[in-house]
CSV table of C-alpha atoms in Angstrom, one decimal:
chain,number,residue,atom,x,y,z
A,1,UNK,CA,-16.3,-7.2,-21.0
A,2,UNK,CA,-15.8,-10.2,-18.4
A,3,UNK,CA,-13.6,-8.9,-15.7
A,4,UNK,CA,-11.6,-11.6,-13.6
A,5,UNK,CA,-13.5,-11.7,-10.0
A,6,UNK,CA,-10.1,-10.8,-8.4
A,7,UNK,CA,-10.5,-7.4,-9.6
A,8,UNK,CA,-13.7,-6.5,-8.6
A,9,UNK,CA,-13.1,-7.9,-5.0
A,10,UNK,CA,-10.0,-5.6,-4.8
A,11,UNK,CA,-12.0,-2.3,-5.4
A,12,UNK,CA,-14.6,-3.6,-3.2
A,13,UNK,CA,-12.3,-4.4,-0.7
A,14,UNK,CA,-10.6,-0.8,-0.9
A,15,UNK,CA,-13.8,1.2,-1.2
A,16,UNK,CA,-14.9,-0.8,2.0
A,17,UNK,CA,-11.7,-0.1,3.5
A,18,UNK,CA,-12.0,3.7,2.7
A,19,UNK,CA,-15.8,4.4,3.8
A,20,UNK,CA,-15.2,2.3,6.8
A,21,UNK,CA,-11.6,3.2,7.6
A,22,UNK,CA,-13.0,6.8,8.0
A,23,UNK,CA,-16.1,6.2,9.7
A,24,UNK,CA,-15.6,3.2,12.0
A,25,UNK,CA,-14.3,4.1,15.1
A,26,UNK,CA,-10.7,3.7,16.2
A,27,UNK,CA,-8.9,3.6,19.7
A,28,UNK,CA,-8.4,7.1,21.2
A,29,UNK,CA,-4.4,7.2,21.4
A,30,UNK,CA,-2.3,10.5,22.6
A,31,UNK,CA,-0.5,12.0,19.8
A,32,UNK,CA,-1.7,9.9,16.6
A,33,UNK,CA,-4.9,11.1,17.4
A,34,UNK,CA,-7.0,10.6,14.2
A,35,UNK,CA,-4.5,10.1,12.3
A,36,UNK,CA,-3.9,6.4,13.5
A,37,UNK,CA,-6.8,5.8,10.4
A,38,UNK,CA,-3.0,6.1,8.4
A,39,UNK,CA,-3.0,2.5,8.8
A,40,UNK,CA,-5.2,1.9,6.8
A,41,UNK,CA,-3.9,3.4,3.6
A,42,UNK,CA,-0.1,3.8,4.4
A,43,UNK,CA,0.5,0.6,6.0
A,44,UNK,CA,-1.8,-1.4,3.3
A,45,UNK,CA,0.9,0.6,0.2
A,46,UNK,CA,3.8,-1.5,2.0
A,47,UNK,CA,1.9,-4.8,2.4
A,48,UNK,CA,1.1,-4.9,-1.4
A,49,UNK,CA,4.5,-3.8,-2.3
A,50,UNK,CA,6.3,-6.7,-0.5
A,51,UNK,CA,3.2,-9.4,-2.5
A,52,UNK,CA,4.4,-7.7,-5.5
A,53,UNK,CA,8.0,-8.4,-4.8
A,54,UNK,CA,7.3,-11.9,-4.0
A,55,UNK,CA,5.9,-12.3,-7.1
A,56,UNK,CA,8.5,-10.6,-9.0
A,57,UNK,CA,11.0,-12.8,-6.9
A,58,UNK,CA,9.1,-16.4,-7.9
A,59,UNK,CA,8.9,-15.5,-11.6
A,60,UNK,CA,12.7,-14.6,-11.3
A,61,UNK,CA,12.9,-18.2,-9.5
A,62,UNK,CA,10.7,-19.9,-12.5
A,63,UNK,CA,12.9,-17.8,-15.7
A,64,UNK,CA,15.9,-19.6,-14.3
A,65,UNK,CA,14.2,-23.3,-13.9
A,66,UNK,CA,13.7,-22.8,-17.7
A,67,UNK,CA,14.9,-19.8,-18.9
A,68,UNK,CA,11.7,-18.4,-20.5
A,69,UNK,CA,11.7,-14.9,-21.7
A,70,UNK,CA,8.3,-13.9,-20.4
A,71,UNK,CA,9.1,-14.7,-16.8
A,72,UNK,CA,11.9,-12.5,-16.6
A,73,UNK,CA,9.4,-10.0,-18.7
A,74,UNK,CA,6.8,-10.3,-15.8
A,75,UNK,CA,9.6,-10.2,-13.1
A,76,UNK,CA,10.4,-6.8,-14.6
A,77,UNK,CA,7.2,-5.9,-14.1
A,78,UNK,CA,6.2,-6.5,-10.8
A,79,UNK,CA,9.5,-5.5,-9.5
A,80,UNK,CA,8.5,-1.9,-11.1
A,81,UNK,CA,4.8,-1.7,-10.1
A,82,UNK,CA,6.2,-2.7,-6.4
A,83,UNK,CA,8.9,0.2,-6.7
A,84,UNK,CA,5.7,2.7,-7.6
A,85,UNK,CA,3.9,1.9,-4.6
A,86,UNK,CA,6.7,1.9,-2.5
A,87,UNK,CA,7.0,5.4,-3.3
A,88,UNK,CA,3.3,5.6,-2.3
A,89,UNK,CA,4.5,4.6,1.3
A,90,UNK,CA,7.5,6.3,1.6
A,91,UNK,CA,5.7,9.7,0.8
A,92,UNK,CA,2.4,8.6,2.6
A,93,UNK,CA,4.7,7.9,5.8
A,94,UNK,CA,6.4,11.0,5.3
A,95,UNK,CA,3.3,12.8,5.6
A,96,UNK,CA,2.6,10.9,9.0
A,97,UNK,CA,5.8,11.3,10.2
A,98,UNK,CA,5.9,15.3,10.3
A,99,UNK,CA,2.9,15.1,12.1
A,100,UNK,CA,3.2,12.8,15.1
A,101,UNK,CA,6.9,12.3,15.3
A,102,UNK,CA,7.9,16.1,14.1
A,103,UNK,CA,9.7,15.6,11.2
A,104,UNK,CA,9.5,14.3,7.3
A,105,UNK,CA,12.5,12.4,8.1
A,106,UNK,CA,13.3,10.3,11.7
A,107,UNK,CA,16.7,8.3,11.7
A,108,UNK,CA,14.2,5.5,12.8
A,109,UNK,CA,15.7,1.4,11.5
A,110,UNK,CA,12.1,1.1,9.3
A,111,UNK,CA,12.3,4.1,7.4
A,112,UNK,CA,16.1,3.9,6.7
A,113,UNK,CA,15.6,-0.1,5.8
A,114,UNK,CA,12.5,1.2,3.8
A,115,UNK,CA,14.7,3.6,1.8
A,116,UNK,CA,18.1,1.3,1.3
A,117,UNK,CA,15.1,-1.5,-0.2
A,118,UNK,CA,14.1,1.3,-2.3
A,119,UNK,CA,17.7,1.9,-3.4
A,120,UNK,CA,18.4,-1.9,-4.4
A,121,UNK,CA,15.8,-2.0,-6.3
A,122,UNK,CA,16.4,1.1,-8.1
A,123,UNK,CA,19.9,-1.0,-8.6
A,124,UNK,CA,18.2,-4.0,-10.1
A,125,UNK,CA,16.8,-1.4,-12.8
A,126,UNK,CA,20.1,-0.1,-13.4
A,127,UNK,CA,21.5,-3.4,-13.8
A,128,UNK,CA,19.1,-4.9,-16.1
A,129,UNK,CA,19.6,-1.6,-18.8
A,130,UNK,CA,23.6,-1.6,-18.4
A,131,UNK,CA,23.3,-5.2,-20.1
A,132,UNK,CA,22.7,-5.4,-23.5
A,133,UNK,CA,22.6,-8.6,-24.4
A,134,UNK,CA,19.1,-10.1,-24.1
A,135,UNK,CA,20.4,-13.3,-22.5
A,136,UNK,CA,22.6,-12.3,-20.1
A,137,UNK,CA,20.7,-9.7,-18.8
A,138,UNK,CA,17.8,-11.6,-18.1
A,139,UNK,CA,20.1,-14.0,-16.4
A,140,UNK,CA,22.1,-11.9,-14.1
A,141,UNK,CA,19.1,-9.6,-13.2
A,142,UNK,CA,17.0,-12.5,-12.2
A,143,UNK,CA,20.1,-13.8,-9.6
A,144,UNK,CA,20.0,-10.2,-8.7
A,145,UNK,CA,16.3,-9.8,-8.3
A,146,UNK,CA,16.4,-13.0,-5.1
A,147,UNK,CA,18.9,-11.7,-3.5
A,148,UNK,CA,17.2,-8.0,-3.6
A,149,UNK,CA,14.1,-10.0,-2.4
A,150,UNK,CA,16.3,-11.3,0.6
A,151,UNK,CA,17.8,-7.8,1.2
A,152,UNK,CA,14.0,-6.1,1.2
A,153,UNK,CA,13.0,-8.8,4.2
A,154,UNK,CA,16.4,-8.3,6.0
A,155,UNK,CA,15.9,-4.5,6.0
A,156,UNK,CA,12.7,-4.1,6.3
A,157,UNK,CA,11.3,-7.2,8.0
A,158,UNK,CA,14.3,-8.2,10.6
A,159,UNK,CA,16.9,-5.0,11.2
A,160,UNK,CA,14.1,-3.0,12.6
A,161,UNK,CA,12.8,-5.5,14.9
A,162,UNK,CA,16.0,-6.1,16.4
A,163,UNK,CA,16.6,-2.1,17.1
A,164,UNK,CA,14.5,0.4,18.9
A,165,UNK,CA,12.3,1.7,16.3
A,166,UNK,CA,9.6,4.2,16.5
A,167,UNK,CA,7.2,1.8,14.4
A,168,UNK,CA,4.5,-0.2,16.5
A,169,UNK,CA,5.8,-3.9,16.7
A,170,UNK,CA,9.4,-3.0,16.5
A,171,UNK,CA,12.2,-2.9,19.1
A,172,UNK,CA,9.7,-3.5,21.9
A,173,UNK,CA,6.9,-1.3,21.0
A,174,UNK,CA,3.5,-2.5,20.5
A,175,UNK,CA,2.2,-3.6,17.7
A,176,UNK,CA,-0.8,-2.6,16.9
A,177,UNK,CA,-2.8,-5.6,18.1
A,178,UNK,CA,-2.5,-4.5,22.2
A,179,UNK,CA,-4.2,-1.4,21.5
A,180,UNK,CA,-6.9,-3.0,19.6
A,181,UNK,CA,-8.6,-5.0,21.7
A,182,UNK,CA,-12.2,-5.0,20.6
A,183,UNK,CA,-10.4,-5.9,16.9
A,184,UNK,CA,-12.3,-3.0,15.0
A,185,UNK,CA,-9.4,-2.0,13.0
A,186,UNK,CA,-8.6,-5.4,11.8
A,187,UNK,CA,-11.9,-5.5,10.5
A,188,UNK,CA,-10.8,-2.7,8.1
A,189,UNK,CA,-7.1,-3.4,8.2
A,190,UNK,CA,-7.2,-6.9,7.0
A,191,UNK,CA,-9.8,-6.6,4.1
A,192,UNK,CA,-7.4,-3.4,3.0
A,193,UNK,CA,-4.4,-4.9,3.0
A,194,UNK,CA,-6.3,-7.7,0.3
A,195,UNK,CA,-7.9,-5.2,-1.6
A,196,UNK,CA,-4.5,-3.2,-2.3
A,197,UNK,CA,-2.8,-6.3,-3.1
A,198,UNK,CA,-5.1,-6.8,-5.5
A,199,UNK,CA,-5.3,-4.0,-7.0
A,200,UNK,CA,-1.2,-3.6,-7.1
A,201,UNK,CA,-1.3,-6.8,-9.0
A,202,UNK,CA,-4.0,-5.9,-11.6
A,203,UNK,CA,-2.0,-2.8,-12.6
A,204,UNK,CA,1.3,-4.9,-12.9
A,205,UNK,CA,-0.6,-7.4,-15.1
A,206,UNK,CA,-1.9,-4.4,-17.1
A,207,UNK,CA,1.4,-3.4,-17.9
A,208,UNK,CA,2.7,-6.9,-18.4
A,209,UNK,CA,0.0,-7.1,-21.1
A,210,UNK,CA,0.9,-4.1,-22.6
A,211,UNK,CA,5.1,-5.3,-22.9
A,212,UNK,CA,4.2,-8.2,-24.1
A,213,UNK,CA,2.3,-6.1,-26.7
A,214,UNK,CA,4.9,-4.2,-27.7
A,215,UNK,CA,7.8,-6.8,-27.7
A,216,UNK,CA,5.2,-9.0,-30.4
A,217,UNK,CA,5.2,-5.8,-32.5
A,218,UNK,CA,8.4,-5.4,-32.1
A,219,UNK,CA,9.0,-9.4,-33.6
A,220,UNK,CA,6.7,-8.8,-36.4
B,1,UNK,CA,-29.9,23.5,18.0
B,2,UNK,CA,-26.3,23.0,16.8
B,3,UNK,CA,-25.2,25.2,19.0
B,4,UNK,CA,-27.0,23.1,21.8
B,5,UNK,CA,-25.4,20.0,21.1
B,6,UNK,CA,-22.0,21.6,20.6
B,7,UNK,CA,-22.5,23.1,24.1
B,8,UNK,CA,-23.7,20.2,25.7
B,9,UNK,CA,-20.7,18.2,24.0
B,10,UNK,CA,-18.1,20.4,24.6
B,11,UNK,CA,-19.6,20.7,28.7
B,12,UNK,CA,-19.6,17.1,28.5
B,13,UNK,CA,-15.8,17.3,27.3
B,14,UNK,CA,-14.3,19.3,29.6
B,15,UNK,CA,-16.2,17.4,32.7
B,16,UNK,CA,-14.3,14.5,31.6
B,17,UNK,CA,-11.2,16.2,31.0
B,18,UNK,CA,-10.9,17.3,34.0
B,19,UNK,CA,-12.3,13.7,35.9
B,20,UNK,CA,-9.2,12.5,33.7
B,21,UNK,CA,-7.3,15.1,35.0
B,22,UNK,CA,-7.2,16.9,31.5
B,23,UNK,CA,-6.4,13.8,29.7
B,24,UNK,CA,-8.7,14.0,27.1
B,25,UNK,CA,-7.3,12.8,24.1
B,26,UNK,CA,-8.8,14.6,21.4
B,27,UNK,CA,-10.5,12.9,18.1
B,28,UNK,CA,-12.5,14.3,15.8
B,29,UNK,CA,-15.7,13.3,17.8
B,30,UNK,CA,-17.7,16.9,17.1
B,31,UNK,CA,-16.8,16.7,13.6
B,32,UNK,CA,-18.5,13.0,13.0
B,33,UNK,CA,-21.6,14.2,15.5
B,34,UNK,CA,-22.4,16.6,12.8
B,35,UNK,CA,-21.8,14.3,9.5
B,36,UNK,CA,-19.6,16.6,7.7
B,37,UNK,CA,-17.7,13.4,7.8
B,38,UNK,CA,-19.6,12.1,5.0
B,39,UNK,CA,-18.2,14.7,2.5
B,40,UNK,CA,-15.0,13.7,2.9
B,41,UNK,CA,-15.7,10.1,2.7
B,42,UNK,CA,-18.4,10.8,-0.3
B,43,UNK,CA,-15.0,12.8,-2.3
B,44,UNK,CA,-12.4,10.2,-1.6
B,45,UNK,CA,-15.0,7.3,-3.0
B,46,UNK,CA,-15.3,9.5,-6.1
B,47,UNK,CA,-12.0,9.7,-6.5
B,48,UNK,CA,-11.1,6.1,-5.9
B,49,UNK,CA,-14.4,5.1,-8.6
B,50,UNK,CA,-13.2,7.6,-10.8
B,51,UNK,CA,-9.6,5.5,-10.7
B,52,UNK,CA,-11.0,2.1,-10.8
B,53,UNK,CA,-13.2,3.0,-14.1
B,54,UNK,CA,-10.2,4.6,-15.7
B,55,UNK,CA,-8.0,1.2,-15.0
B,56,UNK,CA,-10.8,-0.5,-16.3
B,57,UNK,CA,-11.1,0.7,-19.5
B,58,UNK,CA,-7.0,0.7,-19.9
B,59,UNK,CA,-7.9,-2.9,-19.2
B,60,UNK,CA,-10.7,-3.0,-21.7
B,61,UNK,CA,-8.2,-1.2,-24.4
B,62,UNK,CA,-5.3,-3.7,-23.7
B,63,UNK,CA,-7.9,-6.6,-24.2
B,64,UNK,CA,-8.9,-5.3,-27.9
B,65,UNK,CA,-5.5,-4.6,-28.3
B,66,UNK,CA,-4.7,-8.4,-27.4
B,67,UNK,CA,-7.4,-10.3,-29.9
């Protein structure tokens, strides 16, 4: 089998990301202690779930320039493969939460936004199966799907910067660039965050392929 | 001889922690001295391989599936 050189760069990129991530050294910071090596796995989940949104978003932006079915198909999809590994990060950073800031839950702006994105997308589900006609559905759900897209960066990209928030690079906190100065997590962070987005995408265009499999034998 | 370098480590430790005032912050320095690191590193890879082959051939099947 020929498999597409985006794929095999994303599982390079992540098995780098995990043999290095654990054995590189990081900065030695009170409290996170080890555990600021998070950012390479929990931070990298959110990062490929807002590429996969995008993408859901443009292919919701191209059904309605000419209203063809299989845009609004791969919209679906990438909006649901972006939902899974939002799930990823929301558990992942509950996880990190209990142990540096004391609890599974902090009423901290990011997490909240995080959660309320989580919700309206859960919404844009809901939406598209209350509809039953094929049309209209696709219609209304790709209008929906940009405006959830604007929500996602409001809550999760703006509110929390403009609040004190316990996450590095909000409300006044460093990000995570001041206490990196010799740039040895970036080396790690960057290629990570590339190799999950990869890898996010090649499992949404998996189960694109299958849909479009089943929607051809269900024509036939 | 492990027992030598964990004494001379954890000497050279709490020297600094208290030049620092008892500031040390603690990482898992001792475990990585020793390479147990490894394992875990070694198990995660496995896992992650064992993943990457079993979304391959899903990929593989869909293919077939396609032509």
């Amino acid at each position: 089998m020929k498999m597409k050189w985006w794929k095999t760069l994303g599982i390079i990129l992540v098995l780098y990301s995990i043999i290095t991530g654990l054995l590189f050294p990081v900065p030695k910071l009170d409290i996170l202690n080890e555990t600021v090596r998070n950012l390479y796995f929990h931070v990298t989940m959110w990062f490929s779930m807002i590429f996969l949104m995008l993408l859901s978003m443009t292919n919701s932006l191209r059904f309605l320039s000419g209203f063809e079915k299989r845009f609004d198909l791969k919209a679906e999809t990438y909006a649901s493969t972006g939902l899974f590994i939002a799930t990823l990060g929301l558990t992942t950073g509950m996880v990190w939460a209990q142990f540096t800031w004391g609890a599974f839950w902090v009423n901290d702006p990011k997490l909240n936004g995080a959660a309320v994105t989580m919700l309206i997308y859960l919404a844009y589900f809901i939406l598209r199966n209350s509809i039953d006609n094929e049309e209209s559905k696709a219609r209304v759900s790709a209008v929906y799907n940009i405006l959830a897209f604007v929500m996602m960066i409001v809550f999760i990209g703006i509110l929390p910067r403009m609040t004190d928030s316990l996450h590095p690079g909000n409300g006044g906190n460093p990000g995570f660039s001041n206490y990196d100065l010799d740039s040895s997590m970036r080396m790690v962070f960057y290629p990570a965050v590339i190799g999950w987005i990869l890898i996010g995408t090649w499992i949404a265009e998996i189960s694109y392929r299958i849909k479009v499999l089943d929607f051809n034998k269900e024509n036939n | 001889m492990k027992y030598l370098i964990t004494l001379l480590l954890s000497i050279v430790f709490t020297t600094q922690g208290i030049a620092q005032q008892n500031n040390v912050i603690e990482m898992a320095d001792v475990m990585r001295s020793n390479g147990k690191i490894y394992v875990v590193v070694a198990v995660l890879a496995t896992i992650f391989i064992g993943l990457m082959i079993y979304l391959i051939r899903i990929d593989k099947k869909v293919q077939k599936l396609e032509e």
